[in-house]
Amino acid sequence: MILAKKVFYFYIDGFRNMKEGKTLWLIIGIKLFVMFAIIRVFFYPAAVTKDFSTEQKSEHFYKQFSR
Amino acid sequence: MIEVFDPSMVNWARGQFALTILYHFLFVPLTLGMTFIIAIMETLYYKTQDEFWKNTVQFWVKLLAINFAIGVATGIIMEFEFGTNWANYSWFVGDIFGAPLAIEGIFAFFMEATFFAVVFFGRNRVTKRFQLMSTWFAAIGSNLSALWILIANGWMQNPVGTTFNLDLARNEMTDFFAIVFNPSASVRFVHVISSAYIASALFVIGVSSWYLLKNRHVRFAKASIMVAASFGFLAAIFVATLGDQSGYTVAQTQPMKMAAMESLYIGERGAGALVLGYPDPAKKLGDGSKGIAINIEIPYLLSIMANRDPYSFVPGIEDLVYGNEKEGIEGVASKMRKGKMAKNAMFDYKAAKSKKDEVGATQAKQMFEQYGNYLGYAHFDNPEELVPPVGIVFWSFHIMVGLGVSFIMLTALFLFYSRNNKLMKKRWLLRWGCWWSLMGILAIELGWIVAEVGRQPWAVQDLLPVKIAVSNLSTGNVQFTFFGFLILFTILAVAEVRIMLRAIKNGPEGV
């Protein structure tokens, strides 16, 4: 726990000491939010890969390959 | 050209991927190269214990951190696109890409992230030796993670070490080391990372030149230029030397790409490399004309590059499309017939398996093994479809080469005048350095266009055409996300430029 705490503050203090740190944190936060909370959820749903078995995916590819 | 601007779903998906990867690659070169420049400077600090070098390192680390923060995770969008826009492709290559990309992930998230943190935040909190070691490990780690990406890309250009599983309709790895030591991958890796070193050196030279023009931070700028010009000059010479090996690999594995790079429509023995000229816009496939307007070339050079033999035959686009019996080149029509036989065998195998007809399945499998290397050709109706957009490939290649030559000259001049301590008097050179600060990145983007547009219409060379690799989506969906990314990337790029410019304007501290 002590090591984890040290590592955590290593990063926090590091960004805090950078003049551009706050702006960079903000940009990273916005970017990750847009990517994972908007793009991933609404435009690239996980269901595309998770809900099908290997055989179903193979069947689908066979169909696609016949076009 | 029509193909490029065709507003079909395939082209929108292509465009979206190109947009994402070109944007992502604005940041990668600086990470790959600046880490080494910083490591050299950190080593100088460690050796001399001169606070000047520490402050110099801190400034370049700050710019690297800005670049890293804006660029980090932009590559993840490509993985979303693989799953949705390129689902067929993902299925087809999944077993091959899994291992390299997993190893890349381990390097990226564990090695890179750990040591980058020390590089960014470790000053005065860890020992000088550990700081130095972390700087070198960050440089090596980021370059090693690029290796695995380029191994995956190399396989798309030259698919080796795999076999096609007819039951699952996907490629499976049979020889990991054949994939790792694929000539297409190793040449590509060395070419990309050394180009990234040049791009980073030019960035450092550009920023430092600006300070010299403004008469600010003179000692810092001169010292930075000395390190960057030495590093950049060596890398530029290395890229030029290696360009020959890249050309040889492309000619051997993707002759159509090589022909498009040179706009060589009609093959010849003792072929020369073009120095001055451009593709004839009036050229039509099969019309017998040479297809190049103004033709000043270095005799025999293309034959030497392509085959290591000055009198060897280098096939042109028409030889590759229509075949050339005399030179033993098979035309696309013949390959299409073989491809259709492979495809039929594939479906016969599937049908026999579903009827539990093992004899029929074995026969179909044997047939497939005979023609499987032509599988991708089954999806074309017209041999001319196999020609990539020649104009884009040609111009991207030649501008890239021209920039490469200018990089050798520029870094050599900076090195020369730095050693003679005459840089301050050469304001034209300093201005040139400023203007060229981002040209290294432009050259890399052009190189990507040559590599990827040049292999069209293939997603995986000879095996999977782009039109089959793409998912069955509506054009509207892809267009919507395309413009969404365009807006997002533009905002991020503007943010990066603003923050970077502000940091440069503020300048280094204590030097």
PDB file of N, CA and C in Angstrom, chain A residues 9-11 13-15 18-20 23-24 27-28 31-32 34-36 39-40 43-44 48 54 57-62 64-67, chain B residues 16 62 69-70 72-73 80-81 83-84 88 91-92 113 117 121 125 166-169 343 346-347 350 375 379 467-468 470 480 485 499 509:
ATOM      1  N   TYR A   9       1.432   9.365  -5.700  1.00  0.00           N
ATOM      2  CA  TYR A   9       1.857  10.749  -5.492  1.00  0.00           C
ATOM      3  C   TYR A   9       3.013  11.156  -6.412  1.00  0.00           C
ATOM      4  N   PHE A  10       3.756  10.150  -6.846  1.00  0.00           N
ATOM      5  CA  PHE A  10       4.828  10.412  -7.818  1.00  0.00           C
ATOM      6  C   PHE A  10       4.217  11.038  -9.079  1.00  0.00           C
ATOM      7  N   TYR A  11       3.102  10.422  -9.528  1.00  0.00           N
ATOM      8  CA  TYR A  11       2.434  10.945 -10.731  1.00  0.00           C
ATOM      9  C   TYR A  11       1.747  12.278 -10.435  1.00  0.00           C
ATOM     10  N   ASP A  13       2.192  14.552  -8.053  1.00  0.00           N
ATOM     11  CA  ASP A  13       3.133  15.666  -7.826  1.00  0.00           C
ATOM     12  C   ASP A  13       3.844  16.054  -9.119  1.00  0.00           C
ATOM     13  N   GLY A  14       4.149  15.024  -9.911  1.00  0.00           N
ATOM     14  CA  GLY A  14       4.825  15.276 -11.182  1.00  0.00           C
ATOM     15  C   GLY A  14       4.012  16.199 -12.069  1.00  0.00           C
ATOM     16  N   PHE A  15       2.729  15.866 -12.238  1.00  0.00           N
ATOM     17  CA  PHE A  15       1.879  16.720 -13.074  1.00  0.00           C
ATOM     18  C   PHE A  15       1.666  18.082 -12.426  1.00  0.00           C
ATOM     19  N   MET A  18       4.402  20.440 -13.156  1.00  0.00           N
ATOM     20  CA  MET A  18       4.550  20.904 -14.539  1.00  0.00           C
ATOM     21  C   MET A  18       3.656  22.114 -14.752  1.00  0.00           C
ATOM     22  N   LYS A  19       4.182  23.140 -15.386  1.00  0.00           N
ATOM     23  CA  LYS A  19       3.362  24.338 -15.609  1.00  0.00           C
ATOM     24  C   LYS A  19       2.149  24.019 -16.467  1.00  0.00           C
ATOM     25  N   GLU A  20       2.355  23.142 -17.452  1.00  0.00           N
ATOM     26  CA  GLU A  20       1.267  22.791 -18.369  1.00  0.00           C
ATOM     27  C   GLU A  20       0.435  21.621 -17.838  1.00  0.00           C
ATOM     28  N   THR A  23      -3.543  21.723 -17.775  1.00  0.00           N
ATOM     29  CA  THR A  23      -4.124  21.715 -19.119  1.00  0.00           C
ATOM     30  C   THR A  23      -4.008  20.324 -19.736  1.00  0.00           C
ATOM     31  N   LEU A  24      -2.837  19.699 -19.513  1.00  0.00           N
ATOM     32  CA  LEU A  24      -2.639  18.365 -20.085  1.00  0.00           C
ATOM     33  C   LEU A  24      -3.584  17.351 -19.455  1.00  0.00           C
ATOM     34  N   ILE A  27      -6.947  17.829 -20.980  1.00  0.00           N
ATOM     35  CA  ILE A  27      -7.031  17.291 -22.345  1.00  0.00           C
ATOM     36  C   ILE A  27      -7.094  15.756 -22.317  1.00  0.00           C
ATOM     37  N   ILE A  28      -6.247  15.152 -21.486  1.00  0.00           N
ATOM     38  CA  ILE A  28      -6.263  13.683 -21.393  1.00  0.00           C
ATOM     39  C   ILE A  28      -7.635  13.208 -20.903  1.00  0.00           C
ATOM     40  N   LYS A  31     -10.267  13.668 -23.603  1.00  0.00           N
ATOM     41  CA  LYS A  31     -10.024  12.697 -24.686  1.00  0.00           C
ATOM     42  C   LYS A  31     -10.482  11.298 -24.280  1.00  0.00           C
ATOM     43  N   LEU A  32     -10.123  10.872 -23.086  1.00  0.00           N
ATOM     44  CA  LEU A  32     -10.521   9.528 -22.650  1.00  0.00           C
ATOM     45  C   LEU A  32     -12.033   9.429 -22.489  1.00  0.00           C
ATOM     46  N   VAL A  34     -14.310  11.187 -24.198  1.00  0.00           N
ATOM     47  CA  VAL A  34     -14.892  11.114 -25.547  1.00  0.00           C
ATOM     48  C   VAL A  34     -14.687   9.722 -26.138  1.00  0.00           C
ATOM     49  N   MET A  35     -13.500   9.157 -25.951  1.00  0.00           N
ATOM     50  CA  MET A  35     -13.204   7.856 -26.554  1.00  0.00           C
ATOM     51  C   MET A  35     -14.001   6.725 -25.925  1.00  0.00           C
ATOM     52  N   PHE A  36     -13.987   6.676 -24.586  1.00  0.00           N
ATOM     53  CA  PHE A  36     -14.571   5.502 -23.934  1.00  0.00           C
ATOM     54  C   PHE A  36     -16.031   5.688 -23.513  1.00  0.00           C
ATOM     55  N   ILE A  39     -17.593   7.506 -27.855  1.00  0.00           N
ATOM     56  CA  ILE A  39     -17.309   6.763 -29.098  1.00  0.00           C
ATOM     57  C   ILE A  39     -17.467   5.259 -28.879  1.00  0.00           C
ATOM     58  N   ARG A  40     -16.839   4.740 -27.828  1.00  0.00           N
ATOM     59  CA  ARG A  40     -16.860   3.288 -27.591  1.00  0.00           C
ATOM     60  C   ARG A  40     -18.284   2.796 -27.319  1.00  0.00           C
ATOM     61  N   PHE A  43     -20.853   4.381 -30.628  1.00  0.00           N
ATOM     62  CA  PHE A  43     -20.525   4.147 -32.040  1.00  0.00           C
ATOM     63  C   PHE A  43     -19.794   2.836 -32.279  1.00  0.00           C
ATOM     64  N   TYR A  44     -19.127   2.314 -31.265  1.00  0.00           N
ATOM     65  CA  TYR A  44     -18.395   1.055 -31.443  1.00  0.00           C
ATOM     66  C   TYR A  44     -18.764   0.091 -30.316  1.00  0.00           C
ATOM     67  N   VAL A  48     -20.494  -6.125 -30.769  1.00  0.00           N
ATOM     68  CA  VAL A  48     -20.054  -6.586 -32.090  1.00  0.00           C
ATOM     69  C   VAL A  48     -19.155  -7.812 -31.962  1.00  0.00           C
ATOM     70  N   THR A  54     -17.218 -18.433 -31.928  1.00  0.00           N
ATOM     71  CA  THR A  54     -16.216 -18.549 -32.995  1.00  0.00           C
ATOM     72  C   THR A  54     -16.862 -19.094 -34.269  1.00  0.00           C
ATOM     73  N   LYS A  57     -18.917 -16.447 -36.004  1.00  0.00           N
ATOM     74  CA  LYS A  57     -18.069 -15.467 -36.681  1.00  0.00           C
ATOM     75  C   LYS A  57     -17.520 -16.058 -37.980  1.00  0.00           C
ATOM     76  N   SER A  58     -17.135 -17.337 -37.905  1.00  0.00           N
ATOM     77  CA  SER A  58     -16.619 -18.006 -39.095  1.00  0.00           C
ATOM     78  C   SER A  58     -17.693 -18.088 -40.184  1.00  0.00           C
ATOM     79  N   GLU A  59     -18.923 -18.422 -39.758  1.00  0.00           N
ATOM     80  CA  GLU A  59     -20.042 -18.483 -40.712  1.00  0.00           C
ATOM     81  C   GLU A  59     -20.272 -17.124 -41.367  1.00  0.00           C
ATOM     82  N   HIS A  60     -20.220 -16.095 -40.527  1.00  0.00           N
ATOM     83  CA  HIS A  60     -20.422 -14.734 -41.024  1.00  0.00           C
ATOM     84  C   HIS A  60     -19.360 -14.392 -42.066  1.00  0.00           C
ATOM     85  N   PHE A  61     -18.107 -14.782 -41.759  1.00  0.00           N
ATOM     86  CA  PHE A  61     -17.031 -14.468 -42.696  1.00  0.00           C
ATOM     87  C   PHE A  61     -17.231 -15.221 -44.010  1.00  0.00           C
ATOM     88  N   TYR A  62     -17.679 -16.470 -43.919  1.00  0.00           N
ATOM     89  CA  TYR A  62     -17.940 -17.234 -45.146  1.00  0.00           C
ATOM     90  C   TYR A  62     -18.965 -16.505 -46.020  1.00  0.00           C
ATOM     91  N   GLN A  64     -19.647 -13.284 -45.957  1.00  0.00           N
ATOM     92  CA  GLN A  64     -19.030 -12.061 -46.487  1.00  0.00           C
ATOM     93  C   GLN A  64     -18.095 -12.382 -47.656  1.00  0.00           C
ATOM     94  N   PHE A  65     -17.426 -13.504 -47.526  1.00  0.00           N
ATOM     95  CA  PHE A  65     -16.456 -13.893 -48.534  1.00  0.00           C
ATOM     96  C   PHE A  65     -17.127 -14.295 -49.841  1.00  0.00           C
ATOM     97  N   SER A  66     -18.409 -14.649 -49.753  1.00  0.00           N
ATOM     98  CA  SER A  66     -19.109 -15.080 -50.975  1.00  0.00           C
ATOM     99  C   SER A  66     -19.661 -13.902 -51.758  1.00  0.00           C
ATOM    100  N   ARG A  67     -19.567 -12.665 -51.201  1.00  0.00           N
ATOM    101  CA  ARG A  67     -20.126 -11.540 -51.952  1.00  0.00           C
ATOM    102  C   ARG A  67     -19.274 -11.184 -53.179  1.00  0.00           C
TER     103      ARG A  67
ATOM    104  N   GLN B  16     -11.517   7.079 -43.116  1.00  0.00           N
ATOM    105  CA  GLN B  16     -11.548   7.225 -41.668  1.00  0.00           C
ATOM    106  C   GLN B  16     -10.304   6.603 -41.033  1.00  0.00           C
ATOM    107  N   LYS B  62       9.888  18.536 -21.331  1.00  0.00           N
ATOM    108  CA  LYS B  62       8.578  19.207 -21.240  1.00  0.00           C
ATOM    109  C   LYS B  62       7.841  19.126 -22.587  1.00  0.00           C
ATOM    110  N   ALA B  69       1.293  13.487 -24.051  1.00  0.00           N
ATOM    111  CA  ALA B  69      -0.042  13.595 -23.448  1.00  0.00           C
ATOM    112  C   ALA B  69      -1.127  13.766 -24.504  1.00  0.00           C
ATOM    113  N   ILE B  70      -0.858  14.550 -25.525  1.00  0.00           N
ATOM    114  CA  ILE B  70      -1.875  14.772 -26.561  1.00  0.00           C
ATOM    115  C   ILE B  70      -2.002  13.519 -27.430  1.00  0.00           C
ATOM    116  N   VAL B  72      -1.187  10.321 -26.645  1.00  0.00           N
ATOM    117  CA  VAL B  72      -1.438   9.039 -25.996  1.00  0.00           C
ATOM    118  C   VAL B  72      -2.903   8.609 -26.183  1.00  0.00           C
ATOM    119  N   ALA B  73      -3.087   7.372 -26.453  1.00  0.00           N
ATOM    120  CA  ALA B  73      -4.409   6.744 -26.603  1.00  0.00           C
ATOM    121  C   ALA B  73      -5.106   7.058 -27.926  1.00  0.00           C
ATOM    122  N   PHE B  80     -10.899   0.367 -32.195  1.00  0.00           N
ATOM    123  CA  PHE B  80     -12.363   0.416 -32.338  1.00  0.00           C
ATOM    124  C   PHE B  80     -12.730   0.178 -33.806  1.00  0.00           C
ATOM    125  N   GLU B  81     -11.999   0.852 -34.675  1.00  0.00           N
ATOM    126  CA  GLU B  81     -12.313   0.761 -36.111  1.00  0.00           C
ATOM    127  C   GLU B  81     -12.075  -0.648 -36.647  1.00  0.00           C
ATOM    128  N   GLY B  83     -12.588  -3.346 -35.102  1.00  0.00           N
ATOM    129  CA  GLY B  83     -13.729  -4.167 -34.691  1.00  0.00           C
ATOM    130  C   GLY B  83     -14.987  -3.866 -35.462  1.00  0.00           C
ATOM    131  N   THR B  84     -15.232  -2.620 -35.756  1.00  0.00           N
ATOM    132  CA  THR B  84     -16.509  -2.251 -36.364  1.00  0.00           C
ATOM    133  C   THR B  84     -16.421  -2.072 -37.875  1.00  0.00           C
ATOM    134  N   ASN B  88     -14.374  -8.034 -40.897  1.00  0.00           N
ATOM    135  CA  ASN B  88     -13.931  -9.190 -41.690  1.00  0.00           C
ATOM    136  C   ASN B  88     -12.409  -9.300 -41.676  1.00  0.00           C
ATOM    137  N   TRP B  91     -11.224 -10.594 -38.326  1.00  0.00           N
ATOM    138  CA  TRP B  91     -11.384 -12.037 -38.241  1.00  0.00           C
ATOM    139  C   TRP B  91     -10.280 -12.745 -39.029  1.00  0.00           C
ATOM    140  N   PHE B  92     -10.009 -12.241 -40.186  1.00  0.00           N
ATOM    141  CA  PHE B  92      -9.043 -12.848 -41.106  1.00  0.00           C
ATOM    142  C   PHE B  92      -7.625 -12.837 -40.531  1.00  0.00           C
ATOM    143  N   ALA B 113       5.391   3.139 -19.996  1.00  0.00           N
ATOM    144  CA  ALA B 113       4.678   3.989 -19.044  1.00  0.00           C
ATOM    145  C   ALA B 113       5.493   4.173 -17.768  1.00  0.00           C
ATOM    146  N   ALA B 117       7.313   7.863 -16.870  1.00  0.00           N
ATOM    147  CA  ALA B 117       6.946   8.584 -15.650  1.00  0.00           C
ATOM    148  C   ALA B 117       8.203   9.095 -14.947  1.00  0.00           C
ATOM    149  N   PHE B 121       8.792  12.922 -14.377  1.00  0.00           N
ATOM    150  CA  PHE B 121       8.606  13.423 -13.009  1.00  0.00           C
ATOM    151  C   PHE B 121       9.730  13.068 -12.036  1.00  0.00           C
ATOM    152  N   ARG B 125      13.963  13.255  -7.605  1.00  0.00           N
ATOM    153  CA  ARG B 125      13.214  12.330  -6.741  1.00  0.00           C
ATOM    154  C   ARG B 125      13.790  10.923  -6.831  1.00  0.00           C
ATOM    155  N   LEU B 166      -9.395 -23.654 -43.116  1.00  0.00           N
ATOM    156  CA  LEU B 166     -10.641 -23.700 -43.901  1.00  0.00           C
ATOM    157  C   LEU B 166     -11.873 -23.854 -43.015  1.00  0.00           C
ATOM    158  N   ASP B 167     -11.711 -24.469 -41.861  1.00  0.00           N
ATOM    159  CA  ASP B 167     -12.876 -24.644 -40.976  1.00  0.00           C
ATOM    160  C   ASP B 167     -13.351 -23.307 -40.425  1.00  0.00           C
ATOM    161  N   LEU B 168     -12.391 -22.457 -40.086  1.00  0.00           N
ATOM    162  CA  LEU B 168     -12.752 -21.177 -39.463  1.00  0.00           C
ATOM    163  C   LEU B 168     -12.652 -19.997 -40.426  1.00  0.00           C
ATOM    164  N   ALA B 169     -12.138 -20.239 -41.618  1.00  0.00           N
ATOM    165  CA  ALA B 169     -11.960 -19.172 -42.616  1.00  0.00           C
ATOM    166  C   ALA B 169     -11.118 -18.033 -42.078  1.00  0.00           C
ATOM    167  N   LYS B 343     -11.374 -20.225 -54.130  1.00  0.00           N
ATOM    168  CA  LYS B 343     -12.621 -19.855 -53.438  1.00  0.00           C
ATOM    169  C   LYS B 343     -13.649 -20.983 -53.553  1.00  0.00           C
ATOM    170  N   MET B 346     -12.779 -23.690 -51.292  1.00  0.00           N
ATOM    171  CA  MET B 346     -13.083 -23.305 -49.906  1.00  0.00           C
ATOM    172  C   MET B 346     -14.556 -23.611 -49.570  1.00  0.00           C
ATOM    173  N   PHE B 347     -15.442 -23.235 -50.490  1.00  0.00           N
ATOM    174  CA  PHE B 347     -16.873 -23.474 -50.256  1.00  0.00           C
ATOM    175  C   PHE B 347     -17.223 -24.957 -50.421  1.00  0.00           C
ATOM    176  N   LYS B 350     -16.378 -26.571 -47.198  1.00  0.00           N
ATOM    177  CA  LYS B 350     -17.386 -26.256 -46.174  1.00  0.00           C
ATOM    178  C   LYS B 350     -18.626 -27.128 -46.376  1.00  0.00           C
ATOM    179  N   LEU B 375      -6.084 -16.693 -53.319  1.00  0.00           N
ATOM    180  CA  LEU B 375      -7.472 -16.577 -52.845  1.00  0.00           C
ATOM    181  C   LEU B 375      -8.067 -15.189 -53.063  1.00  0.00           C
ATOM    182  N   HIS B 379     -12.007 -12.197 -55.953  1.00  0.00           N
ATOM    183  CA  HIS B 379     -13.012 -11.142 -55.760  1.00  0.00           C
ATOM    184  C   HIS B 379     -12.934 -10.028 -56.797  1.00  0.00           C
ATOM    185  N   LYS B 467     -12.206  -4.460 -50.256  1.00  0.00           N
ATOM    186  CA  LYS B 467     -13.677  -4.468 -50.363  1.00  0.00           C
ATOM    187  C   LYS B 467     -14.306  -5.656 -49.626  1.00  0.00           C
ATOM    188  N   ILE B 468     -13.511  -6.708 -49.368  1.00  0.00           N
ATOM    189  CA  ILE B 468     -14.019  -7.832 -48.575  1.00  0.00           C
ATOM    190  C   ILE B 468     -13.653  -7.639 -47.108  1.00  0.00           C
ATOM    191  N   VAL B 470     -13.761  -4.966 -45.416  1.00  0.00           N
ATOM    192  CA  VAL B 470     -14.610  -3.975 -44.754  1.00  0.00           C
ATOM    193  C   VAL B 470     -15.907  -4.619 -44.252  1.00  0.00           C
ATOM    194  N   PHE B 480     -20.649   9.715 -40.578  1.00  0.00           N
ATOM    195  CA  PHE B 480     -20.908  10.436 -39.329  1.00  0.00           C
ATOM    196  C   PHE B 480     -19.695  10.358 -38.405  1.00  0.00           C
ATOM    197  N   PHE B 485     -14.590  12.266 -35.844  1.00  0.00           N
ATOM    198  CA  PHE B 485     -13.151  12.168 -35.584  1.00  0.00           C
ATOM    199  C   PHE B 485     -12.410  13.381 -36.124  1.00  0.00           C
ATOM    200  N   ILE B 499      -0.408  24.685 -26.875  1.00  0.00           N
ATOM    201  CA  ILE B 499       0.366  24.414 -25.652  1.00  0.00           C
ATOM    202  C   ILE B 499       1.854  24.334 -25.972  1.00  0.00           C
ATOM    203  N   GLU B 509      14.343  27.055 -18.758  1.00  0.00           N
ATOM    204  CA  GLU B 509      14.680  27.816 -17.551  1.00  0.00           C
ATOM    205  C   GLU B 509      16.127  27.563 -17.157  1.00  0.00           C
TER     206      GLU B 509
END
